[in-house]
mmCIF file of C-alpha atoms in Angstrom:
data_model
loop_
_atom_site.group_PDB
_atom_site.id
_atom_site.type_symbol
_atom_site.label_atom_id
_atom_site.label_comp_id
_atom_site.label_asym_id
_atom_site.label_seq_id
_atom_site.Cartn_x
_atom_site.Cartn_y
_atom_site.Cartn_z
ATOM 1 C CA UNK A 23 3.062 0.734 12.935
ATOM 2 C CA UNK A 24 -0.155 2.565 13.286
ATOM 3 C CA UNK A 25 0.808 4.219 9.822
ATOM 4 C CA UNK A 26 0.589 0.541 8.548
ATOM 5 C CA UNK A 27 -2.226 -0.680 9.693
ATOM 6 C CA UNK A 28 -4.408 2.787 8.969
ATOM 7 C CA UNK A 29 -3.157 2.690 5.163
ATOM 8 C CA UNK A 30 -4.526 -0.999 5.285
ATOM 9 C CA UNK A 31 -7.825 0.058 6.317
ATOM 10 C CA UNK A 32 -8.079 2.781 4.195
ATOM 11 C CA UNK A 33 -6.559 0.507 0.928
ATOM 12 C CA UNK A 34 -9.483 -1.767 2.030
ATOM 13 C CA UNK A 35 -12.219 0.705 1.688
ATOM 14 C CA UNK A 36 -11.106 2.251 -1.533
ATOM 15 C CA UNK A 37 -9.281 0.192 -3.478
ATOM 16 C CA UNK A 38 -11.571 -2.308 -4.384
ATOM 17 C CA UNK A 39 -13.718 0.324 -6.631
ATOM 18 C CA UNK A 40 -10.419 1.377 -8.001
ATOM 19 C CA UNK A 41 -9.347 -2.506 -9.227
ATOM 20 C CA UNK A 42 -13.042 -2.553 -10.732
ATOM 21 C CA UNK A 43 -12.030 -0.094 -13.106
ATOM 22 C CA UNK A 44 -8.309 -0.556 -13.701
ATOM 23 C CA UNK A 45 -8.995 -4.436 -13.759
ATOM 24 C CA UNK A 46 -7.246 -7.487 -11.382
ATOM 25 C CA UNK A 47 -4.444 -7.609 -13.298
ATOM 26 C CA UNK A 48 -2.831 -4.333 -13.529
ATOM 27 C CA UNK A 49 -3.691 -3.567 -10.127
ATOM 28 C CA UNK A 50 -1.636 -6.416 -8.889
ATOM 29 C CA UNK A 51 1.034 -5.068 -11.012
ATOM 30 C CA UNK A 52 0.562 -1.435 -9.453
ATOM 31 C CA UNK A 53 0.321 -2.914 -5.770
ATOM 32 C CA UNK A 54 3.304 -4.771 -6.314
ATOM 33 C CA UNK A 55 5.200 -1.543 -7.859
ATOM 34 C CA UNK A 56 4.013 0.723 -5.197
ATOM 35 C CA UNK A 57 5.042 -1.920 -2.443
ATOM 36 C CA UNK A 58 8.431 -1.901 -3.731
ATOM 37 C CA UNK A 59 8.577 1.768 -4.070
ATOM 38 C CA UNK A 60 7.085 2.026 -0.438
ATOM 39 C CA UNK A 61 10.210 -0.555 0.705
ATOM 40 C CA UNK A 62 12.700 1.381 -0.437
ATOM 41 C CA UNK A 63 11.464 4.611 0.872
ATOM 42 C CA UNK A 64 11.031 3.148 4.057
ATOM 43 C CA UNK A 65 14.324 1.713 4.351
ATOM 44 C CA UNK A 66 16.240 4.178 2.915
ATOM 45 C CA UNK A 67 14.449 7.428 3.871
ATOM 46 C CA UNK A 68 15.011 9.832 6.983
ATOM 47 C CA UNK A 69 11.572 10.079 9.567
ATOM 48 C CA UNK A 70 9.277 12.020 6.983
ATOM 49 C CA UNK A 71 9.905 10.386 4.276
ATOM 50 C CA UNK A 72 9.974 6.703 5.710
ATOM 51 C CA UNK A 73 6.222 7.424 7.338
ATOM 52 C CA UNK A 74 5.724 7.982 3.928
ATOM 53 C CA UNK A 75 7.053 5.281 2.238
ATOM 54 C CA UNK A 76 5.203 2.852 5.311
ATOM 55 C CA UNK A 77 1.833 4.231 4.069
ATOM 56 C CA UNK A 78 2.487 3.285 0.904
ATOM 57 C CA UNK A 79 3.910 -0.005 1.422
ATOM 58 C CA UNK A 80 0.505 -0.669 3.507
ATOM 59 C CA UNK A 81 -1.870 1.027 1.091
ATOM 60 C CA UNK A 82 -0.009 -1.554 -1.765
ATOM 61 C CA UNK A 83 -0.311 -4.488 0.427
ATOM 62 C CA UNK A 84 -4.289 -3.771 1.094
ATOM 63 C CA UNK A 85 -5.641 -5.555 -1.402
ATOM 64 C CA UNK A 86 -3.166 -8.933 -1.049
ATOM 65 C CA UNK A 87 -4.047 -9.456 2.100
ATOM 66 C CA UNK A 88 -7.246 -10.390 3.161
ATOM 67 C CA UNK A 89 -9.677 -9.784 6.622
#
């Protein structure tokens, strides 16, 4: 849970500079990919690599969400 919520905060801080470059667009695509990706990992995946796949679902959802 705390992986969650830390990813958040740190997809907050950085990915906003990121989706300047790379445009809205494709990194809706990308968070939407990665969230998926993240899912799977997380459901599927034995302690390491569902901690993993948690940080990436809440890095992905970072920018969808909002404060």
């Amino acid at each position: 849970d705390a992986f969650f919520w830390g990813a958040i905060a740190v997809g907050r801080l950085t990915l906003g500079a990121v989706s300047e470059r790379i445009g809205a667009a494709r990194m809706v695509q990308g968070s939407i990919v990665g969230a998926v990706i993240g899912g799977v990992l997380y459901a599927l995946g034995s302690y390491p690599v569902a901690v993993v796949g948690l940080l990436l679902v809440g890095l992905a959802m970072s920018i969808h969400f909002p404060l």
